[in-house]
Coordinates of C-alpha atoms and ligand atoms in Angstrom, one line a residue:
X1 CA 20.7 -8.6 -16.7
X2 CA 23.4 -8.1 -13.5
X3 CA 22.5 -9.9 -10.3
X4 CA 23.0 -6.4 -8.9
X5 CA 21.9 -3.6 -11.1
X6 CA 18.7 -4.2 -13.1
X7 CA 16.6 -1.4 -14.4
X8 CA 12.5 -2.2 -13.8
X9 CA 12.5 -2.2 -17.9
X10 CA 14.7 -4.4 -18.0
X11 CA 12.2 -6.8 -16.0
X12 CA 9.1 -5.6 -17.4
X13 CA 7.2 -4.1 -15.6
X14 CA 5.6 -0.2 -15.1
X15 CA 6.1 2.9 -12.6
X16 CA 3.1 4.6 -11.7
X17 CA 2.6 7.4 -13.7
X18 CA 0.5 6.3 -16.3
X19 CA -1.5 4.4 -14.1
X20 CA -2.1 7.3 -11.7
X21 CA -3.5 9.9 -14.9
X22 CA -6.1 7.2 -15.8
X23 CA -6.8 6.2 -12.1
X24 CA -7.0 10.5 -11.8
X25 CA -9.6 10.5 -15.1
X26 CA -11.9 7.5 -14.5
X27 CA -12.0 8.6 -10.3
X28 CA -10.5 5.5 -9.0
X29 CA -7.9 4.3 -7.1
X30 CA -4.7 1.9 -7.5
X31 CA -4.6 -0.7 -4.7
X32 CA -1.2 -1.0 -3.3
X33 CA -1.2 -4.2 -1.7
X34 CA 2.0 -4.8 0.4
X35 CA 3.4 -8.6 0.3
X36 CA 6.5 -10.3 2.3
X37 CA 5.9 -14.1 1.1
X38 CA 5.1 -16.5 -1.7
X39 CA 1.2 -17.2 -0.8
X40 CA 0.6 -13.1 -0.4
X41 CA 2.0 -12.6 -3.8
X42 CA 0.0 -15.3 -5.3
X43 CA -3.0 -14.1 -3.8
X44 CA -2.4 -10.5 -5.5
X45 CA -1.5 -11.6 -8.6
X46 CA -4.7 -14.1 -8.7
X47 CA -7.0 -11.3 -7.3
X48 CA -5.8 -8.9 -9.6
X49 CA -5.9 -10.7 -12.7
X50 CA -9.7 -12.3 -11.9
X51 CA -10.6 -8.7 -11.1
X52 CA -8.2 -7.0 -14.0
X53 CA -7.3 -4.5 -11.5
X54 CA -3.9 -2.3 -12.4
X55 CA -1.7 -2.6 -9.1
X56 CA 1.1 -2.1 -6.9
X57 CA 3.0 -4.5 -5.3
X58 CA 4.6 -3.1 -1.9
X59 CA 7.7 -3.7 0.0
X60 CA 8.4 -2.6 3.4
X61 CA 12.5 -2.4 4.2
X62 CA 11.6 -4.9 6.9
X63 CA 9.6 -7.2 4.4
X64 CA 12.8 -6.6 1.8
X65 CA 15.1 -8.1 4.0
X66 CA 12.4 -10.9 5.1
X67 CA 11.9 -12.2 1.9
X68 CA 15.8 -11.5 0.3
X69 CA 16.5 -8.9 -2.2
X70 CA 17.5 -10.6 -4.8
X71 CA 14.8 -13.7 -4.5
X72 CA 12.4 -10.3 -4.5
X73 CA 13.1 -9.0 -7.4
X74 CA 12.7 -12.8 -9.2
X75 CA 9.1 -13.0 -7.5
X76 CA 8.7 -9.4 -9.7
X77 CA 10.0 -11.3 -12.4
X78 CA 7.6 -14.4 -11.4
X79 CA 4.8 -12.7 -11.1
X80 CA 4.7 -10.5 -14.3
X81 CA 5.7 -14.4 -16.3
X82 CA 2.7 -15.7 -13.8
X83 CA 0.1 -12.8 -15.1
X84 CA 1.3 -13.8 -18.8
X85 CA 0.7 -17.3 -18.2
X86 CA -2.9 -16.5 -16.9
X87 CA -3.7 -15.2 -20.5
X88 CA -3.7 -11.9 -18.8
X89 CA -1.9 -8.6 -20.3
X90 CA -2.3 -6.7 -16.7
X91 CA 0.9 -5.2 -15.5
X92 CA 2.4 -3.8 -12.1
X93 CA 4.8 -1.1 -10.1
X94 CA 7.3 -2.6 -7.7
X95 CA 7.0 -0.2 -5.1
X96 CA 9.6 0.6 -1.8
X97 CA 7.1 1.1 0.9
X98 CA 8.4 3.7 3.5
X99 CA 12.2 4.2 2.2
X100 CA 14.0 6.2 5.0
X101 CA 17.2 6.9 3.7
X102 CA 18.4 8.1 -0.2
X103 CA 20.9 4.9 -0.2
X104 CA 17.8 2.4 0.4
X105 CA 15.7 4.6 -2.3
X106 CA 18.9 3.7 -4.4
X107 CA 19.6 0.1 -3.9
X108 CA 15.5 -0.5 -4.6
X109 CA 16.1 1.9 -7.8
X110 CA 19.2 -0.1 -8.7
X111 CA 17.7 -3.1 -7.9
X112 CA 14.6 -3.3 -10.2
X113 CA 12.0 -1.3 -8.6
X114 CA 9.6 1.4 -10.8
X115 CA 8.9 3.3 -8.1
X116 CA 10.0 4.3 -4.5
X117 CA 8.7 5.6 -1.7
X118 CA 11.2 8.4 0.3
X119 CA 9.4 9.1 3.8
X120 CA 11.1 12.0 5.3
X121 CA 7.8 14.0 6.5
X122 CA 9.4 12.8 10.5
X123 CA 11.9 15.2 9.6
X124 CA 11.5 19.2 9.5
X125 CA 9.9 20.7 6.4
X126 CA 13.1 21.5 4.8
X127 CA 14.8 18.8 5.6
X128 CA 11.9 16.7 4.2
X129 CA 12.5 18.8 0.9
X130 CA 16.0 18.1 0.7
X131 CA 15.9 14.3 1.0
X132 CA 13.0 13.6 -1.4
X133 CA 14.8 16.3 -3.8
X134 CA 17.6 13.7 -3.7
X135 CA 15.9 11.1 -4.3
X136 CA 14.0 12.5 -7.2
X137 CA 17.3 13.5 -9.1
X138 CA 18.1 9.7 -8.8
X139 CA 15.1 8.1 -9.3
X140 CA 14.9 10.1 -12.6
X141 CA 17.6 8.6 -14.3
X142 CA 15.6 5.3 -14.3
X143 CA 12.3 6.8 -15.1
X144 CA 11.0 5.2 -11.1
X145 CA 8.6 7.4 -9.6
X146 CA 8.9 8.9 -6.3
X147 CA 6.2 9.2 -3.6
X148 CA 6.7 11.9 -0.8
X149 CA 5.0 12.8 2.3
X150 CA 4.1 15.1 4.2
X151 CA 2.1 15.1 7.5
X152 CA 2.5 12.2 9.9
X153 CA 0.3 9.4 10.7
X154 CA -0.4 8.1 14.1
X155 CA 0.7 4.4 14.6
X156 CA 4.0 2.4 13.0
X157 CA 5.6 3.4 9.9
X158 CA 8.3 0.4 9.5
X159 CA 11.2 1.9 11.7
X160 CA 9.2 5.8 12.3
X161 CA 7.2 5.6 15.4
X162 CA 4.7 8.5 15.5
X163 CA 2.4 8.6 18.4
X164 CA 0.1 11.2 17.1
X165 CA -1.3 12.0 13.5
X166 CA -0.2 15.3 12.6
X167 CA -2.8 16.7 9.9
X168 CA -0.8 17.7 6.3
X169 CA -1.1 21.5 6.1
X170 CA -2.4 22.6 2.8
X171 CA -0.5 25.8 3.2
X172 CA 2.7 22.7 2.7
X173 CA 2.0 20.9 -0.3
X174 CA 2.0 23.5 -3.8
X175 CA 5.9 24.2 -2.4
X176 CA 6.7 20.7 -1.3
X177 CA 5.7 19.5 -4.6
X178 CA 7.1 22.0 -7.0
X179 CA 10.6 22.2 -5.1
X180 CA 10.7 18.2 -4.6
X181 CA 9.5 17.0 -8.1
X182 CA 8.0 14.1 -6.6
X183 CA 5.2 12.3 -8.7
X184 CA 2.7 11.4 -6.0
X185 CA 2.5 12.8 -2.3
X186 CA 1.0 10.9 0.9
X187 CA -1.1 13.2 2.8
X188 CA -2.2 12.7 6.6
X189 CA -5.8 13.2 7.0
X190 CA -6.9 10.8 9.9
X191 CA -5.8 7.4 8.8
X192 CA -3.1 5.3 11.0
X193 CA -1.1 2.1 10.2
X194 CA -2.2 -1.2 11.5
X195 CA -5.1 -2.7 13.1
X196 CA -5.7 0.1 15.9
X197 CA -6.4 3.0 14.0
X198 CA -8.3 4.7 16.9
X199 CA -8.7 4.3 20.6
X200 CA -11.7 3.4 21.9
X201 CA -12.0 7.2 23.6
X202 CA -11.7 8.6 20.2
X203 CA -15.0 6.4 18.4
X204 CA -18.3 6.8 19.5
X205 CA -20.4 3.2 19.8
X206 CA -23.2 2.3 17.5
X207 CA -26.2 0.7 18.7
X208 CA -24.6 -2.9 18.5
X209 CA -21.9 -1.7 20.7
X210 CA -20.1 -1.7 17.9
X211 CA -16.8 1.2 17.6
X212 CA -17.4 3.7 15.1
X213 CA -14.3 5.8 14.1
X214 CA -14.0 9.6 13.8
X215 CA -14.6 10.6 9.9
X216 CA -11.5 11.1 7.6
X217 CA -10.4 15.1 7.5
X218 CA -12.4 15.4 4.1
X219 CA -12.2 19.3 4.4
X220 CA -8.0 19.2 4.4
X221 CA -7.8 16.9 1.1
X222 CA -10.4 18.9 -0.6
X223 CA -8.3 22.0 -0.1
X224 CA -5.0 20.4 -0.9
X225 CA -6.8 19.2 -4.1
X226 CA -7.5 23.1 -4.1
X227 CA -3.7 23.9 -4.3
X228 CA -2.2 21.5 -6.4
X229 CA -5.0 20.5 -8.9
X230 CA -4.9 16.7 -11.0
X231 CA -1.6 15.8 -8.5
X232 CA -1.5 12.3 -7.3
X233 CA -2.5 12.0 -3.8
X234 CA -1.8 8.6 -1.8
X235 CA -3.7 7.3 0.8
X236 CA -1.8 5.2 3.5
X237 CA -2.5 2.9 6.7
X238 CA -6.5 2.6 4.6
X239 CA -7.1 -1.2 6.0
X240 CA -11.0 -1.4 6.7
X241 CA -10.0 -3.9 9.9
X242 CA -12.6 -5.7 8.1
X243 CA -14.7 -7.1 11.9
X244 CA -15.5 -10.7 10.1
X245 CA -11.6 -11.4 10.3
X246 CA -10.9 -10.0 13.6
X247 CA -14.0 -12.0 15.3
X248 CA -12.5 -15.6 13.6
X249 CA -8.8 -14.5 15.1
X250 CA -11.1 -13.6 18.5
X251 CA -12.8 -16.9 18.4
X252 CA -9.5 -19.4 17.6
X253 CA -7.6 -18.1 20.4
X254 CA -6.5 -14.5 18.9
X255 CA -6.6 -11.6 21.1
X256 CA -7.6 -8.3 19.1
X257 CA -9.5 -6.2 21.5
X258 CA -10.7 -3.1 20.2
X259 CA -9.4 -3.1 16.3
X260 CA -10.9 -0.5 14.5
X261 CA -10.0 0.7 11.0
X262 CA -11.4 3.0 8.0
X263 CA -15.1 2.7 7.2
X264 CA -15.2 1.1 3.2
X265 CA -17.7 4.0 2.5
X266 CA -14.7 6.1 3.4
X267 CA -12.4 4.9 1.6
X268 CA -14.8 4.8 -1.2
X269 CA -15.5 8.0 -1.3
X270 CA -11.4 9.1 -1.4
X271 CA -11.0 6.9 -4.0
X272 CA -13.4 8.9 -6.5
X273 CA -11.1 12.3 -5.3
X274 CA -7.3 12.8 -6.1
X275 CA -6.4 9.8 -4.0
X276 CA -5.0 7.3 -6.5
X277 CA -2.9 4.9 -4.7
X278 CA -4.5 3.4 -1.4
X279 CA -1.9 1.2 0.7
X280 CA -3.7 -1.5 2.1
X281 CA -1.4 -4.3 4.4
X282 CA -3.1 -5.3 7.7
X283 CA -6.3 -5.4 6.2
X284 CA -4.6 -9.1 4.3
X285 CA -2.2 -9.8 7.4
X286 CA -5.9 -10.6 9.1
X287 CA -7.3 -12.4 6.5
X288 CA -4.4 -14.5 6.2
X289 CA -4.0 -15.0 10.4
X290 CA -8.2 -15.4 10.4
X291 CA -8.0 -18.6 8.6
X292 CA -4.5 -19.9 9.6
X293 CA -6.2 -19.8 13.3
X294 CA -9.4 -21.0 11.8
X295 CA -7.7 -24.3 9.8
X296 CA -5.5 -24.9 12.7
X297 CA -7.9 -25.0 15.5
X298 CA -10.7 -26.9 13.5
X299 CA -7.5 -29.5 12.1
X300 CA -5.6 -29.9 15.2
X301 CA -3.9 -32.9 13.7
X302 CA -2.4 -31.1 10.5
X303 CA 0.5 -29.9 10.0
X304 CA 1.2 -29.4 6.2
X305 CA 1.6 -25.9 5.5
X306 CA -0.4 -26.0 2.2
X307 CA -3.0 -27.2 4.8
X308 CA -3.2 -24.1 6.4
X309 CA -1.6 -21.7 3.8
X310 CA -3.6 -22.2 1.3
X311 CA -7.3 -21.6 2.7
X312 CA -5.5 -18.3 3.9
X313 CA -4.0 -17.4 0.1
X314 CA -7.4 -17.8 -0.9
X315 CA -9.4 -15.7 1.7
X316 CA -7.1 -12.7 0.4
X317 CA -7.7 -13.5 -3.1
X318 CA -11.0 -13.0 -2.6
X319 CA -10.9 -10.2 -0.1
X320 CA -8.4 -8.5 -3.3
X321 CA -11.3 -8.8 -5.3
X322 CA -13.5 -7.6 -3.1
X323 CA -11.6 -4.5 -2.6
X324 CA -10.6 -3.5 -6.7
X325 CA -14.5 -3.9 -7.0
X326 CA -15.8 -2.2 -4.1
X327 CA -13.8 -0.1 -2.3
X328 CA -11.3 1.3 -5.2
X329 CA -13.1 1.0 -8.4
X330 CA -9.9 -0.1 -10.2
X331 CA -11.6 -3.9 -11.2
X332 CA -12.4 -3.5 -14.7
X333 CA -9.2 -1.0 -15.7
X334 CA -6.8 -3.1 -16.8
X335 CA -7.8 -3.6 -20.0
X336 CA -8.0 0.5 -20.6
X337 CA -4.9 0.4 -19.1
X338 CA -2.9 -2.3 -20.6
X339 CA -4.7 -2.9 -24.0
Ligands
G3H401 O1 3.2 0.9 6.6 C1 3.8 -0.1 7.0 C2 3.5 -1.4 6.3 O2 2.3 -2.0 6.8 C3 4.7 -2.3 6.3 O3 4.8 -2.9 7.6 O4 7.2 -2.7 8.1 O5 5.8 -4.4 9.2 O6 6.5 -4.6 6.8 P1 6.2 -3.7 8.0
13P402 P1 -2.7 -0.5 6.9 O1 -1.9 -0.8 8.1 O2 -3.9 0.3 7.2 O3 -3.0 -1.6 6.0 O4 -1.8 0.5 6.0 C1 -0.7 0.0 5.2 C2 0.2 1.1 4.7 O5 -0.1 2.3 4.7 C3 1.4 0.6 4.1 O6 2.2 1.7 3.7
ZN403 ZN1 2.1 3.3 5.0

């Protein structure tokens, strides 16, 4: 294997398509959890394995120059020899999370990814086309998948700032996909990236005073399930903000005013549909910060990072588990999956 050019085969592991027809059959989703560090990847692996979930580790560009490119794609390597050592025969996708340019889709394609992500749905329609088309023809001599997008969510999106969701068109997607060849497609239908999915003018309150988020644009998926029938839809910026979290960060010193995310029921519900890849990050960022705060305000006086670290690697093992049961219905698959 060459430090610098390493086929995902080489390494082990899987890109997504098989895992998206059975996740398409059985009406479940794949959680795509994204991960930038040692403890996050050892809380996926650990909450995926207890759960046998299939899933999809995620890197941002900003979390692939975080953690190093070439210690990254070791950690692959570490974590498929990790599920092994488990007793477990569960396997993964390494998957480029919001690739902007063909020659980063390339260097994650060269560099032992199965599966990239090329989001270009910032730029015109036919521009979009042309770039993921690109990419495609690339990707496809390495057998790694390739996830368009089309339709722009509100909120962050690494380096693509949007300040407004702009709804995918249904009218879009049968030509997108067809003149792309892409193998999955990220849709916009009223979810947002990070922990402020919604301003507080846009919920109505419940009778806790509780925000309670505008529904998901059910009617819009439903139809583009209409036009391209069985295709892989993916479902981005679905964190729940799950409350419990942001009240510990609230109470050790945190300041989250107002976080609102996606209603579990919701993401439920798009889970049993064509949606099989859900992209969940700040939902485990707040677990992780929740008892960080937590251990550090109640221990003043520590100051080993396993101290702290690891109370937080095991909040999002559990909340991992809690998710592939509950809100995905992928616990339970790998074993169909995987033998
Ligand atoms: O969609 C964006 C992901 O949550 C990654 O975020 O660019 O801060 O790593 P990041
Ligand atoms: P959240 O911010 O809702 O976790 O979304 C993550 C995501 O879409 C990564 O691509
Ligand atoms: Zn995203």
């Amino acid at each position: 294997m060459s430090e610098q050019n390493v086929s995902y085969k080489e390494i082990g592991i899987v890109n997504t398509r098989d895992m998206f027809k059975r996740a398409m059959a059985g009406k479940f989703a794949i959680p795509a959890y994204n991960f930038n560090n040692m403890e996050q990847l050892q809380a996926i692996v650990m909450g995926c394995v207890e759960s046998d979930s299939p899933f999809i580790l995620q890197v941002s560009s900003g979390a692939r120059k975080y953690a190093n490119q070439v210690l990254l794609r070791y950690l692959a390597q570490g974590a498929l020899a990790m599920i092994r050592s488990m007793g477990s025969r569960l396997n993964f996708a390494l998957h480029l999370d919001h690739g902007d340019t063909f020659e980063l889709c390339k260097s994650c394609v060269d560099t032992g990814f199965s599966s990239v992500m090329i989001d270009a749905s910032h730029h015109p329609f036919e521009k979009n086309i042309e770039l993921t088309r690109q990419v495609v023809e690339y990707a496809r001599q390495r057998d790694v998948t390739v996830e368009g997008e089309l339709g722009v969510l509100a909120g962050i999106e690494d380096d693509v700032v949007a300040a407004k969701s702009i709804y995918t068109q249904p009218d879009d997607v049968e030509r997108f996909v067809k003149a792309t060849g892409v193998d999955s497609l990220a849709i916009s239908i009223g979810t947002s990236h990070g922990a402020y999915k919604f301003k507080p003018s846009q919920c109505t309150r419940d009778e806790k005073g509780v925000l309670v988020p505008p529904p998901l644009r059910f009617d819009i998926l439903e139809e583009i399930e209409r036009r391209i029938p069985g295709f892989p839809i993916v479902l981005h910026g679905a964190s729940s903000v799950v409350p419990k979290y942001v009240e510990i960060i609230n109470k050790y010193g945190g300041k989250l005013d107002d976080a609102v995310g996606i209603p579990a029921e919701q993401l439920r519900r798009a889970a049993t549909s064509a949606v099989c890849k859900v992209n969940i990050d700040s939902d485990g960022r707040l677990a992780m910060t929740a008892m960080i705060r937590k251990t550090l305000g109640e221990k003043p006086k520590e100051f080993d990072p396993r101290k702290y670290l690891g109370p937080a690697r095991d909040e999002l093992k559990d909340l991992i588990v809690e998710k592939n049961k509950s809100v995905l219905g992928s616990a339970g698959k790998g074993k169909e999956i995987f033998g």
